[in-house]
PDB file of C-alpha atoms and ligand atoms in Angstrom:
ATOM      1  CA  MET U 223     -23.511   1.963  68.793  1.00 87.00           C
ATOM      2  CA  SER U 224     -20.715  -0.117  70.351  1.00 92.00           C
ATOM      3  CA  LYS U 225     -21.029  -3.871  70.691  1.00 96.00           C
ATOM      4  CA  LEU U 226     -19.487  -6.465  72.954  1.00 97.00           C
ATOM      5  CA  LYS U 227     -19.166 -10.211  72.503  1.00 98.00           C
ATOM      6  CA  ILE U 228     -20.662 -11.534  75.713  1.00 97.00           C
ATOM      7  CA  ALA U 229     -19.863 -14.977  77.043  1.00 97.00           C
ATOM      8  CA  GLU U 230     -22.055 -14.639  80.126  1.00 96.00           C
ATOM      9  CA  LEU U 231     -24.146 -12.028  81.900  1.00 97.00           C
ATOM     10  CA  PHE U 232     -25.470 -13.093  85.276  1.00 97.00           C
ATOM     11  CA  TYR U 233     -26.237 -12.015  88.822  1.00 97.00           C
ATOM     12  CA  SER U 234     -24.508 -13.686  91.760  1.00 97.00           C
ATOM     13  CA  VAL U 235     -22.475 -13.124  94.905  1.00 97.00           C
ATOM     14  CA  GLN U 236     -18.890 -12.083  94.317  1.00 97.00           C
ATOM     15  CA  GLY U 237     -16.883 -15.043  95.561  1.00 96.00           C
ATOM     16  CA  GLU U 238     -13.353 -13.645  95.431  1.00 96.00           C
ATOM     17  CA  GLY U 239     -11.180 -10.779  96.567  1.00 96.00           C
ATOM     18  CA  ARG U 240     -12.090  -7.375  97.939  1.00 96.00           C
ATOM     19  CA  TYR U 241     -15.820  -7.594  97.232  1.00 97.00           C
ATOM     20  CA  MET U 242     -16.334 -11.157  98.462  1.00 97.00           C
ATOM     21  CA  GLY U 243     -19.992 -11.524  99.494  1.00 97.00           C
ATOM     22  CA  VAL U 244     -21.232  -8.447  97.625  1.00 98.00           C
ATOM     23  CA  PRO U 245     -24.216  -8.949  95.282  1.00 98.00           C
ATOM     24  CA  SER U 246     -22.801  -8.450  91.815  1.00 98.00           C
ATOM     25  CA  VAL U 247     -23.640  -8.410  88.132  1.00 98.00           C
ATOM     26  CA  PHE U 248     -21.014 -10.315  86.168  1.00 98.00           C
ATOM     27  CA  LEU U 249     -20.378  -9.317  82.588  1.00 98.00           C
ATOM     28  CA  ARG U 250     -18.063 -11.908  81.092  1.00 97.00           C
ATOM     29  CA  VAL U 251     -16.647 -10.815  77.757  1.00 98.00           C
ATOM     30  CA  PHE U 252     -15.244 -13.197  75.184  1.00 98.00           C
ATOM     31  CA  GLY U 253     -11.537 -13.589  74.435  1.00 98.00           C
ATOM     32  CA  CYS U 254      -8.274 -14.035  76.303  1.00 98.00           C
ATOM     33  CA  ASN U 255      -4.593 -13.722  75.485  1.00 98.00           C
ATOM     34  CA  PHE U 256      -3.749 -16.765  77.671  1.00 98.00           C
ATOM     35  CA  LYS U 257      -4.878 -20.409  78.045  1.00 97.00           C
ATOM     36  CA  CYS U 258      -3.664 -21.191  81.578  1.00 96.00           C
ATOM     37  CA  ALA U 259      -3.546 -24.933  80.879  1.00 97.00           C
ATOM     38  CA  GLY U 260      -1.202 -25.547  83.824  1.00 95.00           C
ATOM     39  CA  PHE U 261      -3.705 -25.060  86.658  1.00 92.00           C
ATOM     40  CA  GLY U 262      -4.198 -28.232  88.681  1.00 90.00           C
ATOM     41  CA  MET U 263      -1.519 -30.092  86.711  1.00 93.00           C
ATOM     42  CA  PRO U 264       1.858 -31.431  87.859  1.00 93.00           C
ATOM     43  CA  ARG U 265       4.525 -28.764  87.405  1.00 89.00           C
ATOM     44  CA  GLY U 266       5.467 -28.401  83.734  1.00 91.00           C
ATOM     45  CA  GLU U 267       2.484 -30.351  82.368  1.00 96.00           C
ATOM     46  CA  LEU U 268      -0.465 -28.828  80.539  1.00 97.00           C
ATOM     47  CA  SER U 269      -4.123 -29.817  80.691  1.00 96.00           C
ATOM     48  CA  ARG U 270      -5.905 -30.984  77.535  1.00 96.00           C
ATOM     49  CA  GLU U 271      -9.417 -30.736  78.997  1.00 96.00           C
ATOM     50  CA  ALA U 272     -10.332 -27.520  77.192  1.00 96.00           C
ATOM     51  CA  GLU U 273      -8.948 -28.830  73.894  1.00 96.00           C
ATOM     52  CA  GLU U 274     -10.827 -32.110  74.221  1.00 96.00           C
ATOM     53  CA  LEU U 275     -14.085 -30.305  75.000  1.00 96.00           C
ATOM     54  CA  GLY U 276     -13.419 -28.008  72.058  1.00 96.00           C
ATOM     55  CA  GLU U 277     -13.431 -31.054  69.782  1.00 96.00           C
ATOM     56  CA  VAL U 278     -17.020 -31.848  70.836  1.00 96.00           C
ATOM     57  CA  ALA U 279     -18.188 -28.249  71.187  1.00 96.00           C
ATOM     58  CA  HIS U 280     -21.048 -28.934  68.739  1.00 94.00           C
ATOM     59  CA  LEU U 281     -22.757 -30.994  71.466  1.00 95.00           C
ATOM     60  CA  TYR U 282     -23.358 -27.888  73.580  1.00 95.00           C
ATOM     61  CA  ASN U 283     -25.924 -25.214  72.801  1.00 93.00           C
ATOM     62  CA  LYS U 284     -25.690 -23.080  75.896  1.00 92.00           C
ATOM     63  CA  TYR U 285     -23.289 -22.244  78.685  1.00 92.00           C
ATOM     64  CA  GLU U 286     -25.345 -23.937  81.388  1.00 90.00           C
ATOM     65  CA  ASP U 287     -24.827 -27.302  79.680  1.00 92.00           C
ATOM     66  CA  LEU U 288     -21.034 -27.039  79.493  1.00 94.00           C
ATOM     67  CA  PRO U 289     -19.003 -29.381  81.687  1.00 93.00           C
ATOM     68  CA  LEU U 290     -16.787 -28.042  84.457  1.00 92.00           C
ATOM     69  CA  VAL U 291     -13.089 -28.795  84.204  1.00 93.00           C
ATOM     70  CA  SER U 292     -10.818 -29.833  87.056  1.00 91.00           C
ATOM     71  CA  THR U 293      -7.608 -28.678  85.333  1.00 94.00           C
ATOM     72  CA  GLY U 294      -6.692 -25.649  83.251  1.00 95.00           C
ATOM     73  CA  CYS U 295      -8.766 -22.480  82.955  1.00 95.00           C
ATOM     74  CA  ASP U 296     -12.201 -22.912  84.567  1.00 92.00           C
ATOM     75  CA  SER U 297     -13.757 -20.367  82.173  1.00 94.00           C
ATOM     76  CA  TYR U 298     -12.366 -21.978  79.005  1.00 96.00           C
ATOM     77  CA  ALA U 299     -15.506 -21.377  76.946  1.00 96.00           C
ATOM     78  CA  SER U 300     -15.064 -17.613  77.331  1.00 97.00           C
ATOM     79  CA  TRP U 301     -11.992 -17.685  75.089  1.00 97.00           C
ATOM     80  CA  HIS U 302     -11.725 -21.026  73.276  1.00 97.00           C
ATOM     81  CA  PRO U 303     -12.557 -20.438  69.594  1.00 97.00           C
ATOM     82  CA  SER U 304     -14.618 -23.638  69.391  1.00 97.00           C
ATOM     83  CA  PHE U 305     -17.178 -22.108  71.767  1.00 97.00           C
ATOM     84  CA  LYS U 306     -17.348 -18.660  70.215  1.00 96.00           C
ATOM     85  CA  ASP U 307     -20.833 -19.235  68.814  1.00 96.00           C
ATOM     86  CA  LEU U 308     -22.226 -19.529  72.348  1.00 96.00           C
ATOM     87  CA  SER U 309     -21.281 -15.885  72.946  1.00 97.00           C
ATOM     88  CA  PRO U 310     -23.580 -13.408  71.189  1.00 97.00           C
ATOM     89  CA  VAL U 311     -22.484  -9.968  70.066  1.00 98.00           C
ATOM     90  CA  LEU U 312     -24.756  -7.485  71.850  1.00 98.00           C
ATOM     91  CA  THR U 313     -25.137  -3.726  71.670  1.00 97.00           C
ATOM     92  CA  THR U 314     -24.466  -1.711  74.809  1.00 97.00           C
ATOM     93  CA  ASP U 315     -28.214  -0.914  74.864  1.00 97.00           C
ATOM     94  CA  ALA U 316     -29.107  -4.603  74.907  1.00 98.00           C
ATOM     95  CA  ILE U 317     -26.554  -5.303  77.640  1.00 98.00           C
ATOM     96  CA  ALA U 318     -27.808  -2.442  79.822  1.00 98.00           C
ATOM     97  CA  GLU U 319     -31.393  -3.635  79.341  1.00 97.00           C
ATOM     98  CA  ARG U 320     -30.478  -7.182  80.335  1.00 97.00           C
ATOM     99  CA  ILE U 321     -28.641  -5.908  83.422  1.00 98.00           C
ATOM    100  CA  MET U 322     -31.773  -4.066  84.554  1.00 98.00           C
ATOM    101  CA  GLU U 323     -33.745  -7.296  84.135  1.00 98.00           C
ATOM    102  CA  ILE U 324     -31.428  -9.323  86.367  1.00 98.00           C
ATOM    103  CA  LEU U 325     -30.945  -6.744  89.139  1.00 98.00           C
ATOM    104  CA  PRO U 326     -33.334  -7.713  91.967  1.00 98.00           C
ATOM    105  CA  HIS U 327     -34.964  -4.245  92.139  1.00 97.00           C
ATOM    106  CA  GLY U 328     -34.601  -3.339  88.471  1.00 97.00           C
ATOM    107  CA  GLU U 329     -32.098  -0.632  89.407  1.00 97.00           C
ATOM    108  CA  TRP U 330     -28.642  -0.348  90.941  1.00 98.00           C
ATOM    109  CA  ARG U 331     -28.673  -0.254  94.752  1.00 97.00           C
ATOM    110  CA  ASP U 332     -25.872  -1.945  96.699  1.00 96.00           C
ATOM    111  CA  GLU U 333     -24.834  -4.195  93.809  1.00 98.00           C
ATOM    112  CA  HIS U 334     -21.508  -3.849  92.071  1.00 97.00           C
ATOM    113  CA  LEU U 335     -20.532  -4.600  88.487  1.00 98.00           C
ATOM    114  CA  VAL U 336     -17.783  -7.083  87.667  1.00 98.00           C
ATOM    115  CA  ILE U 337     -16.381  -7.006  84.162  1.00 98.00           C
ATOM    116  CA  THR U 338     -14.560 -10.276  83.724  1.00 98.00           C
ATOM    117  CA  GLY U 339     -13.505 -12.720  81.045  1.00 95.00           C
ATOM    118  CA  GLY U 340     -11.579 -14.059  79.413  1.00 95.00           C
ATOM    119  CA  GLU U 341      -9.456 -10.967  79.598  1.00 98.00           C
ATOM    120  CA  PRO U 342     -11.729  -7.908  79.814  1.00 98.00           C
ATOM    121  CA  LEU U 343      -9.052  -5.329  78.981  1.00 98.00           C
ATOM    122  CA  LEU U 344      -8.362  -6.599  75.475  1.00 97.00           C
ATOM    123  CA  GLY U 345     -10.025  -4.616  72.663  1.00 93.00           C
ATOM    124  CA  TRP U 346     -13.300  -4.184  74.567  1.00 96.00           C
ATOM    125  CA  GLN U 347     -11.953  -1.114  76.365  1.00 97.00           C
ATOM    126  CA  ARG U 348     -13.339   0.973  73.519  1.00 96.00           C
ATOM    127  CA  ALA U 349     -16.936  -0.113  74.243  1.00 97.00           C
ATOM    128  CA  TYR U 350     -17.060   0.267  78.034  1.00 98.00           C
ATOM    129  CA  PRO U 351     -17.550   4.065  78.167  1.00 97.00           C
ATOM    130  CA  GLU U 352     -20.736   3.802  76.129  1.00 97.00           C
ATOM    131  CA  LEU U 353     -22.040   1.052  78.388  1.00 97.00           C
ATOM    132  CA  LEU U 354     -21.137   2.870  81.615  1.00 97.00           C
ATOM    133  CA  ASP U 355     -22.650   6.121  80.336  1.00 96.00           C
ATOM    134  CA  HIS U 356     -25.949   4.421  79.517  1.00 96.00           C
ATOM    135  CA  ASN U 357     -28.905   6.046  81.322  1.00 96.00           C
ATOM    136  CA  SER U 358     -29.725   2.920  83.272  1.00 96.00           C
ATOM    137  CA  MET U 359     -26.177   2.662  84.629  1.00 96.00           C
ATOM    138  CA  HIS U 360     -26.175   5.976  86.482  1.00 94.00           C
ATOM    139  CA  GLY U 361     -26.913   4.353  89.839  1.00 96.00           C
ATOM    140  CA  LEU U 362     -23.837   2.140  89.580  1.00 97.00           C
ATOM    141  CA  LYS U 363     -21.222   3.161  92.157  1.00 97.00           C
ATOM    142  CA  GLU U 364     -18.625   0.384  92.127  1.00 98.00           C
ATOM    143  CA  ILE U 365     -16.993  -1.574  89.356  1.00 98.00           C
ATOM    144  CA  THR U 366     -14.288  -4.231  89.245  1.00 98.00           C
ATOM    145  CA  PHE U 367     -12.250  -5.356  86.267  1.00 98.00           C
ATOM    146  CA  GLU U 368     -11.060  -8.918  86.808  1.00 98.00           C
ATOM    147  CA  THR U 369      -7.936  -8.928  84.703  1.00 98.00           C
ATOM    148  CA  ASN U 370      -4.752 -10.944  84.256  1.00 98.00           C
ATOM    149  CA  GLY U 371      -2.788  -7.702  84.437  1.00 98.00           C
ATOM    150  CA  THR U 372      -1.146  -7.823  81.019  1.00 98.00           C
ATOM    151  CA  GLN U 373      -3.160  -5.277  79.077  1.00 98.00           C
ATOM    152  CA  LYS U 374      -2.289  -1.609  79.077  1.00 98.00           C
ATOM    153  CA  LEU U 375      -5.133   0.872  79.280  1.00 98.00           C
ATOM    154  CA  THR U 376      -5.653   2.852  76.116  1.00 98.00           C
ATOM    155  CA  PRO U 377      -5.117   6.605  76.630  1.00 98.00           C
ATOM    156  CA  GLU U 378      -8.817   7.207  75.851  1.00 97.00           C
ATOM    157  CA  PHE U 379     -10.081   4.628  78.327  1.00 98.00           C
ATOM    158  CA  LYS U 380      -7.651   5.767  81.015  1.00 98.00           C
ATOM    159  CA  GLU U 381      -8.877   9.329  80.664  1.00 97.00           C
ATOM    160  CA  TYR U 382     -12.486   8.121  80.775  1.00 97.00           C
ATOM    161  CA  LEU U 383     -11.876   6.140  83.980  1.00 97.00           C
ATOM    162  CA  GLN U 384     -10.161   9.104  85.606  1.00 96.00           C
ATOM    163  CA  ARG U 385     -13.369  11.103  85.101  1.00 95.00           C
ATOM    164  CA  TRP U 386     -15.671   8.218  86.061  1.00 94.00           C
ATOM    165  CA  ARG U 387     -13.913   7.637  89.384  1.00 92.00           C
ATOM    166  CA  ALA U 388     -14.566  11.191  90.602  1.00 90.00           C
ATOM    167  CA  GLN U 389     -17.722   9.936  92.340  1.00 87.00           C
ATOM    168  CA  ARG U 390     -17.367   6.212  92.054  1.00 93.00           C
ATOM    169  CA  GLU U 391     -15.056   3.359  92.938  1.00 97.00           C
ATOM    170  CA  ILE U 392     -12.937   1.473  90.396  1.00 98.00           C
ATOM    171  CA  THR U 393     -11.084  -1.713  91.307  1.00 98.00           C
ATOM    172  CA  PHE U 394      -8.681  -3.842  89.303  1.00 98.00           C
ATOM    173  CA  SER U 395      -8.568  -7.380  90.637  1.00 98.00           C
ATOM    174  CA  VAL U 396      -5.336  -8.565  89.062  1.00 98.00           C
ATOM    175  CA  SER U 397      -4.953 -12.318  88.888  1.00 97.00           C
ATOM    176  CA  ALA U 398      -1.346 -12.298  87.700  1.00 98.00           C
ATOM    177  CA  LYS U 399      -0.422 -15.668  86.277  1.00 97.00           C
ATOM    178  CA  LEU U 400       2.395 -17.550  87.990  1.00 96.00           C
ATOM    179  CA  PRO U 401       4.226 -20.504  86.392  1.00 96.00           C
ATOM    180  CA  CYS U 402       1.625 -22.941  87.858  1.00 94.00           C
ATOM    181  CA  SER U 403      -0.810 -21.463  85.314  1.00 95.00           C
ATOM    182  CA  GLY U 404       1.374 -22.733  82.480  1.00 96.00           C
ATOM    183  CA  GLU U 405       1.983 -19.200  81.180  1.00 97.00           C
ATOM    184  CA  ARG U 406       5.450 -17.697  80.706  1.00 97.00           C
ATOM    185  CA  TRP U 407       6.740 -15.348  83.405  1.00 98.00           C
ATOM    186  CA  GLU U 408       7.955 -12.741  80.903  1.00 98.00           C
ATOM    187  CA  GLU U 409       4.492 -12.499  79.363  1.00 98.00           C
ATOM    188  CA  ALA U 410       2.471 -12.731  82.555  1.00 98.00           C
ATOM    189  CA  ILE U 411       4.255 -10.629  85.184  1.00 98.00           C
ATOM    190  CA  LEU U 412       4.156  -7.073  83.876  1.00 98.00           C
ATOM    191  CA  PRO U 413       4.476  -4.728  86.872  1.00 98.00           C
ATOM    192  CA  GLU U 414       4.435  -1.494  84.896  1.00 98.00           C
ATOM    193  CA  VAL U 415       1.002  -2.398  83.480  1.00 98.00           C
ATOM    194  CA  VAL U 416      -0.472  -2.989  86.927  1.00 98.00           C
ATOM    195  CA  CYS U 417       1.129   0.151  88.365  1.00 98.00           C
ATOM    196  CA  GLU U 418      -0.732   2.088  85.691  1.00 98.00           C
ATOM    197  CA  TYR U 419      -4.046   0.658  86.932  1.00 98.00           C
ATOM    198  CA  GLU U 420      -3.278   2.212  90.321  1.00 98.00           C
ATOM    199  CA  GLN U 421      -3.373   5.613  88.661  1.00 97.00           C
ATOM    200  CA  VAL U 422      -7.094   5.236  87.959  1.00 97.00           C
ATOM    201  CA  GLY U 423      -8.351   2.961  90.717  1.00 97.00           C
ATOM    202  CA  THR U 424      -7.584   0.526  93.499  1.00 98.00           C
ATOM    203  CA  ALA U 425      -5.569  -2.444  92.277  1.00 98.00           C
ATOM    204  CA  TYR U 426      -4.722  -5.626  94.129  1.00 98.00           C
ATOM    205  CA  LEU U 427      -2.900  -8.801  93.224  1.00 98.00           C
ATOM    206  CA  LYS U 428      -4.615 -12.157  93.575  1.00 98.00           C
ATOM    207  CA  PHE U 429      -2.250 -15.083  93.131  1.00 98.00           C
ATOM    208  CA  VAL U 430      -3.814 -18.481  92.491  1.00 95.00           C
ATOM    209  CA  ILE U 431      -1.615 -21.068  94.189  1.00 94.00           C
ATOM    210  CA  ALA U 432      -1.526 -24.605  95.553  1.00 92.00           C
ATOM    211  CA  THR U 433       1.974 -25.392  96.803  1.00 92.00           C
ATOM    212  CA  GLU U 434       4.879 -23.821  98.706  1.00 92.00           C
ATOM    213  CA  ARG U 435       6.684 -23.598  95.380  1.00 94.00           C
ATOM    214  CA  ASP U 436       3.811 -21.594  93.917  1.00 95.00           C
ATOM    215  CA  PHE U 437       4.006 -19.366  96.970  1.00 96.00           C
ATOM    216  CA  ALA U 438       7.724 -18.793  96.347  1.00 97.00           C
ATOM    217  CA  ASP U 439       6.780 -17.654  92.830  1.00 98.00           C
ATOM    218  CA  ALA U 440       4.134 -15.334  94.283  1.00 98.00           C
ATOM    219  CA  GLU U 441       6.732 -13.809  96.600  1.00 97.00           C
ATOM    220  CA  ARG U 442       9.165 -13.290  93.733  1.00 98.00           C
ATOM    221  CA  ALA U 443       6.458 -11.705  91.604  1.00 98.00           C
ATOM    222  CA  THR U 444       5.365  -9.463  94.486  1.00 98.00           C
ATOM    223  CA  GLU U 445       8.943  -8.216  94.814  1.00 98.00           C
ATOM    224  CA  GLU U 446       8.927  -7.287  91.132  1.00 98.00           C
ATOM    225  CA  TYR U 447       5.616  -5.435  91.460  1.00 98.00           C
ATOM    226  CA  ARG U 448       6.777  -3.627  94.611  1.00 98.00           C
ATOM    227  CA  ALA U 449      10.070  -2.650  92.946  1.00 98.00           C
ATOM    228  CA  ALA U 450       8.032  -1.026  90.177  1.00 98.00           C
ATOM    229  CA  GLY U 451       6.054   0.970  92.769  1.00 98.00           C
ATOM    230  CA  PHE U 452       2.955  -1.188  93.231  1.00 98.00           C
ATOM    231  CA  GLU U 453       1.265  -0.322  96.550  1.00 98.00           C
ATOM    232  CA  GLY U 454      -1.847  -2.498  96.638  1.00 98.00           C
ATOM    233  CA  HIS U 455      -2.791  -5.510  98.734  1.00 98.00           C
ATOM    234  CA  VAL U 456      -1.756  -9.067  97.915  1.00 98.00           C
ATOM    235  CA  TYR U 457      -4.194 -11.978  98.168  1.00 98.00           C
ATOM    236  CA  LEU U 458      -3.527 -15.681  97.956  1.00 98.00           C
ATOM    237  CA  MET U 459      -6.339 -17.773  96.475  1.00 96.00           C
ATOM    238  CA  PRO U 460      -6.453 -21.583  96.204  1.00 95.00           C
ATOM    239  CA  VAL U 461      -6.310 -23.387  92.869  1.00 91.00           C
ATOM    240  CA  GLY U 462      -9.639 -25.195  92.469  1.00 87.00           C
ATOM    241  CA  GLY U 463     -12.389 -24.683  89.927  1.00 81.00           C
ATOM    242  CA  VAL U 464     -14.142 -27.836  91.158  1.00 87.00           C
ATOM    243  CA  GLU U 465     -14.910 -28.773  94.741  1.00 91.00           C
ATOM    244  CA  SER U 466     -12.501 -31.717  94.966  1.00 90.00           C
ATOM    245  CA  VAL U 467      -9.481 -29.627  93.924  1.00 88.00           C
ATOM    246  CA  TYR U 468     -10.578 -26.550  95.906  1.00 91.00           C
ATOM    247  CA  ALA U 469     -10.998 -28.658  99.055  1.00 92.00           C
ATOM    248  CA  MET U 470      -7.468 -30.017  98.678  1.00 91.00           C
ATOM    249  CA  ASN U 471      -5.982 -26.509  98.629  1.00 92.00           C
ATOM    250  CA  ASN U 472      -8.131 -23.972 100.481  1.00 94.00           C
ATOM    251  CA  ARG U 473      -7.007 -24.666 104.049  1.00 96.00           C
ATOM    252  CA  ASN U 474      -3.321 -24.855 103.161  1.00 95.00           C
ATOM    253  CA  VAL U 475      -3.476 -21.630 101.180  1.00 96.00           C
ATOM    254  CA  ALA U 476      -5.309 -19.887 104.035  1.00 97.00           C
ATOM    255  CA  LEU U 477      -2.574 -21.068 106.439  1.00 96.00           C
ATOM    256  CA  LEU U 478       0.132 -19.843 104.050  1.00 96.00           C
ATOM    257  CA  ALA U 479      -1.560 -16.456 103.820  1.00 96.00           C
ATOM    258  CA  MET U 480      -1.746 -16.219 107.629  1.00 96.00           C
ATOM    259  CA  LYS U 481       1.866 -17.308 108.058  1.00 96.00           C
ATOM    260  CA  HIS U 482       3.103 -14.598 105.728  1.00 95.00           C
ATOM    261  CA  GLY U 483       0.683 -11.844 106.772  1.00 96.00           C
ATOM    262  CA  LEU U 484      -1.091 -11.760 103.426  1.00 96.00           C
ATOM    263  CA  ARG U 485      -4.793 -11.692 102.611  1.00 97.00           C
ATOM    264  CA  TYR U 486      -6.646 -14.896 101.810  1.00 97.00           C
ATOM    265  CA  SER U 487      -9.232 -14.902  99.097  1.00 97.00           C
ATOM    266  CA  ASP U 488     -11.712 -17.707  99.029  1.00 95.00           C
ATOM    267  CA  ARG U 489     -13.552 -18.666  95.863  1.00 94.00           C
ATOM    268  CA  LEU U 490     -17.003 -18.848  97.391  1.00 93.00           C
ATOM    269  CA  GLN U 491     -18.638 -19.772  94.111  1.00 92.00           C
ATOM    270  CA  VAL U 492     -17.122 -23.256  94.451  1.00 92.00           C
ATOM    271  CA  PRO U 493     -18.564 -24.357  97.847  1.00 91.00           C
ATOM    272  CA  LEU U 494     -21.771 -22.292  97.357  1.00 92.00           C
ATOM    273  CA  PHE U 495     -22.613 -23.049  93.738  1.00 92.00           C
ATOM    274  CA  LYS U 496     -20.092 -25.712  92.648  1.00 88.00           C
ATOM    275  CA  ASN U 497     -18.622 -23.066  90.308  1.00 84.00           C
ATOM    276  CA  GLU U 498     -21.312 -23.866  87.749  1.00 87.00           C
ATOM    277  CA  TRP U 499     -21.530 -21.608  84.712  1.00 87.00           C
ATOM    278  CA  GLY U 500     -23.610 -18.567  85.552  1.00 84.00           C
ATOM    279  CA  THR U 501     -22.475 -18.395  89.167  1.00 86.00           C
TER     280      THR U 501
HETATM  281  S1  SF4 C 283      -6.140 -15.415  82.080  1.00 80.23           S
HETATM  282 FE1  SF4 C 283      -7.994 -16.059  83.154  1.00 80.23          FE
HETATM  283  S2  SF4 C 283      -9.571 -16.341  81.537  1.00 80.23           S
HETATM  284 FE2  SF4 C 283      -7.559 -16.222  80.524  1.00 80.23          FE
HETATM  285  S3  SF4 C 283      -6.989 -18.367  80.292  1.00 80.23           S
HETATM  286 FE3  SF4 C 283      -6.059 -17.616  82.216  1.00 80.23          FE
HETATM  287  S4  SF4 C 283      -7.523 -18.147  83.833  1.00 80.23           S
HETATM  288 FE4  SF4 C 283      -8.581 -18.299  81.849  1.00 80.23          FE
END
């Protein structure tokens, strides 16, 4: 039986993108190919918050106790090696069972499944078919992969998704990382990878930005995706994993989105739930 290393598994309201407001089960897998230490920092500087928390990781026994960070990746514990022991390795059976426990009616109705991370399209692709084929998952009709858009689909998983989508809806919410994330353009903006997602589902780009300069980067990246044939929608979403930073950016980013005829994505989990772990 396949296993997945699970950082978090919880039920909440989707706060971002296409399914904003939809009741959702979030399956957060462990591991990421990026660190995104640039978020919320002056241009060119990198946050040390995740590293500093990693040095005292032994003080924390569960996700709910972990501090929030105002700079860098807001889900640092889902990839930082110092926190790996907080993420159990579970069989697909155990995960499916837990999902049934947290769904309000003990079965899928209008809820959708979000597979997030970390980066959910790393090696875990091999385990998803077994999870999605589990008896208790048959009522599931909509799924979103929240990805950074750098991981190619394996031929096996691509073929599986092509079959799965015959009666169901697959979405790739691609949060492509701009320079404000601290990641390198050449490694983060990979249009051919995202165009491939469009072959098996609906894909959209969700750029996390704060300034006009970030927006200029988003425009440049969009041109590269469009030149490669990308057809999906483009969302702008404010930087802000904590309320103080979110509140500094949300209105300006909404105005930028309006000005340029793009979609605005909120991050409802911040004003609703303070972006606490498990929300
Ligand atoms: S890609 Fe996402 S999960 Fe990975 S470090 Fe960046 S923000 Fe965090």
